[in-house]
Amino acid sequence: MAKKLFVGNLPYTVGDEQLREMFANAGLTSIQSANVVTDKFTGKSRGFGFVELSDDAEAEKAISSVNGQEIDGRAVVVNEARPMQERKPGGFGGGRPGGFRGGRGDSGGRSGGYGRQY
């Protein structure tokens, strides 16, 4: 069964191919995919990625051998990936329609005569 690993604290210069090479250099042969997550607007790395291995034993070996390895002065973190959590629709504003609903009422949050005169 395939096992997906989270790889964090990557230098922003690391791409998909370098991530795959990092795991291949550790002697892992069951690498199915290696993807660095990028920002959808800029296309730049977000500093983490995922590696999928087809062999559970190799996944455990990858965690123990690659976790803590330094790349460009950064200690890489490797863990078993958790399932993605479902996101609520609505974006900002906690899922309420209309987005952000901030505000301070009529007085603007000030005291001392700046608000309504009663």
mmCIF file of C-alpha atoms in Angstrom:
data_model
loop_
_atom_site.group_PDB
_atom_site.id
_atom_site.type_symbol
_atom_site.label_atom_id
_atom_site.label_comp_id
_atom_site.label_asym_id
_atom_site.label_seq_id
_atom_site.Cartn_x
_atom_site.Cartn_y
_atom_site.Cartn_z
ATOM 1 C CA MET A 1 0.000 0.000 0.000
ATOM 2 C CA ALA A 2 1.308 3.469 -0.873
ATOM 3 C CA LYS A 3 2.302 5.803 1.926
ATOM 4 C CA LYS A 4 2.470 9.587 1.574
ATOM 5 C CA LEU A 5 5.126 11.535 3.474
ATOM 6 C CA PHE A 6 5.142 15.225 4.378
ATOM 7 C CA VAL A 7 8.509 16.928 3.853
ATOM 8 C CA GLY A 8 8.820 20.300 5.576
ATOM 9 C CA ASN A 9 11.376 23.055 6.154
ATOM 10 C CA LEU A 10 12.659 22.774 2.591
ATOM 11 C CA PRO A 11 14.792 25.567 1.152
ATOM 12 C CA TYR A 12 12.737 27.629 -1.286
ATOM 13 C CA THR A 13 15.161 26.690 -4.073
ATOM 14 C CA VAL A 14 14.264 22.967 -3.946
ATOM 15 C CA GLY A 15 11.994 21.736 -6.743
ATOM 16 C CA ASP A 16 10.261 18.446 -7.523
ATOM 17 C CA GLU A 17 13.320 16.834 -9.086
ATOM 18 C CA GLN A 18 15.661 17.792 -6.213
ATOM 19 C CA LEU A 19 13.122 16.408 -3.733
ATOM 20 C CA ARG A 20 12.995 13.107 -5.634
ATOM 21 C CA GLU A 21 16.820 12.970 -5.754
ATOM 22 C CA MET A 22 17.046 13.571 -1.990
ATOM 23 C CA PHE A 23 15.002 10.420 -1.347
ATOM 24 C CA ALA A 24 16.694 8.411 -4.115
ATOM 25 C CA ASN A 25 20.117 9.242 -2.610
ATOM 26 C CA ALA A 26 18.899 7.681 0.651
ATOM 27 C CA GLY A 27 18.602 4.353 -1.214
ATOM 28 C CA LEU A 28 14.845 4.416 -1.701
ATOM 29 C CA THR A 29 13.574 2.750 -4.865
ATOM 30 C CA SER A 30 9.780 2.800 -4.449
ATOM 31 C CA ILE A 31 9.274 6.537 -5.041
ATOM 32 C CA GLN A 32 6.007 7.061 -6.916
ATOM 33 C CA SER A 33 5.884 10.855 -6.795
ATOM 34 C CA ALA A 34 7.684 13.852 -5.302
ATOM 35 C CA ASN A 35 5.973 17.241 -5.374
ATOM 36 C CA VAL A 36 6.970 20.582 -3.853
ATOM 37 C CA VAL A 37 3.936 22.747 -3.066
ATOM 38 C CA THR A 38 4.023 26.126 -4.805
ATOM 39 C CA ASP A 39 2.107 29.356 -4.343
ATOM 40 C CA LYS A 40 -0.676 29.510 -6.923
ATOM 41 C CA PHE A 41 -0.114 33.210 -7.646
ATOM 42 C CA THR A 42 3.693 33.502 -7.706
ATOM 43 C CA GLY A 43 4.663 29.921 -8.565
ATOM 44 C CA LYS A 44 7.368 30.007 -5.860
ATOM 45 C CA SER A 45 7.941 27.167 -3.420
ATOM 46 C CA ARG A 46 6.086 27.290 -0.107
ATOM 47 C CA GLY A 47 8.879 25.369 1.648
ATOM 48 C CA PHE A 48 7.204 21.974 1.922
ATOM 49 C CA GLY A 49 6.161 19.065 -0.239
ATOM 50 C CA PHE A 50 5.007 15.465 -0.378
ATOM 51 C CA VAL A 51 6.683 12.211 -1.404
ATOM 52 C CA GLU A 52 4.673 9.079 -2.084
ATOM 53 C CA LEU A 53 6.313 5.670 -1.674
ATOM 54 C CA SER A 54 4.745 2.357 -2.719
ATOM 55 C CA ASP A 55 6.431 0.309 0.033
ATOM 56 C CA ASP A 56 5.562 0.886 3.711
ATOM 57 C CA ALA A 57 8.937 -0.422 4.904
ATOM 58 C CA GLU A 58 10.750 2.066 2.669
ATOM 59 C CA ALA A 59 8.512 4.839 3.976
ATOM 60 C CA GLU A 60 9.661 4.082 7.526
ATOM 61 C CA LYS A 61 13.264 3.975 6.289
ATOM 62 C CA ALA A 62 12.766 7.351 4.584
ATOM 63 C CA ILE A 63 11.460 8.943 7.773
ATOM 64 C CA SER A 64 14.423 7.716 9.795
ATOM 65 C CA SER A 65 17.123 8.458 7.204
ATOM 66 C CA VAL A 66 15.988 11.744 5.613
ATOM 67 C CA ASN A 67 14.410 13.425 8.661
ATOM 68 C CA GLY A 68 16.878 15.950 10.103
ATOM 69 C CA GLN A 69 19.102 15.952 7.015
ATOM 70 C CA GLU A 70 20.501 19.437 6.307
ATOM 71 C CA ILE A 71 20.000 21.101 2.945
ATOM 72 C CA ASP A 72 21.314 24.646 2.483
ATOM 73 C CA GLY A 73 21.497 25.072 6.256
ATOM 74 C CA ARG A 74 17.934 23.888 6.924
ATOM 75 C CA ALA A 75 17.102 20.665 8.780
ATOM 76 C CA VAL A 76 14.435 18.875 6.733
ATOM 77 C CA VAL A 77 11.420 17.448 8.590
ATOM 78 C CA VAL A 78 9.865 14.193 7.324
ATOM 79 C CA ASN A 79 6.644 12.753 8.788
ATOM 80 C CA GLU A 80 3.816 10.561 7.641
ATOM 81 C CA ALA A 81 1.301 12.873 5.942
ATOM 82 C CA ARG A 82 -2.049 13.393 7.644
ATOM 83 C CA PRO A 83 -5.255 13.254 5.590
ATOM 84 C CA MET A 84 -6.314 16.612 4.194
ATOM 85 C CA GLN A 85 -9.030 18.282 6.264
ATOM 86 C CA GLU A 86 -12.199 19.456 4.597
ATOM 87 C CA ARG A 87 -12.394 23.236 4.280
ATOM 88 C CA LYS A 88 -15.565 25.188 4.896
ATOM 89 C CA PRO A 89 -16.808 27.360 2.030
ATOM 90 C CA GLY A 90 -16.777 31.117 2.394
ATOM 91 C CA GLY A 91 -13.104 31.993 2.696
ATOM 92 C CA PHE A 92 -12.574 34.911 5.075
ATOM 93 C CA GLY A 93 -15.175 35.569 7.724
ATOM 94 C CA GLY A 94 -15.511 32.067 9.165
ATOM 95 C CA GLY A 95 -17.786 30.707 6.470
ATOM 96 C CA ARG A 96 -20.462 33.369 6.783
ATOM 97 C CA PRO A 97 -21.812 34.770 3.539
ATOM 98 C CA GLY A 98 -20.456 38.170 2.622
ATOM 99 C CA GLY A 99 -16.906 37.664 3.851
ATOM 100 C CA PHE A 100 -15.435 39.794 6.631
ATOM 101 C CA ARG A 101 -17.964 41.473 8.894
ATOM 102 C CA GLY A 102 -15.921 43.564 11.248
ATOM 103 C CA GLY A 103 -16.801 46.898 12.667
ATOM 104 C CA ARG A 104 -17.005 48.833 15.868
ATOM 105 C CA GLY A 105 -20.587 50.031 15.853
ATOM 106 C CA ASP A 106 -21.651 53.648 15.482
ATOM 107 C CA SER A 107 -19.047 55.183 17.767
ATOM 108 C CA GLY A 108 -16.056 53.789 15.913
ATOM 109 C CA GLY A 109 -14.732 52.371 19.174
ATOM 110 C CA ARG A 110 -13.785 55.750 20.573
ATOM 111 C CA SER A 111 -15.002 57.439 23.653
ATOM 112 C CA GLY A 112 -15.099 61.071 24.640
ATOM 113 C CA GLY A 113 -17.657 62.568 22.312
ATOM 114 C CA TYR A 114 -16.625 61.142 18.942
ATOM 115 C CA GLY A 115 -19.654 58.887 18.559
ATOM 116 C CA ARG A 116 -23.324 59.645 18.517
ATOM 117 C CA GLN A 117 -24.587 62.430 20.696
ATOM 118 C CA TYR A 118 -27.399 61.198 22.921
#
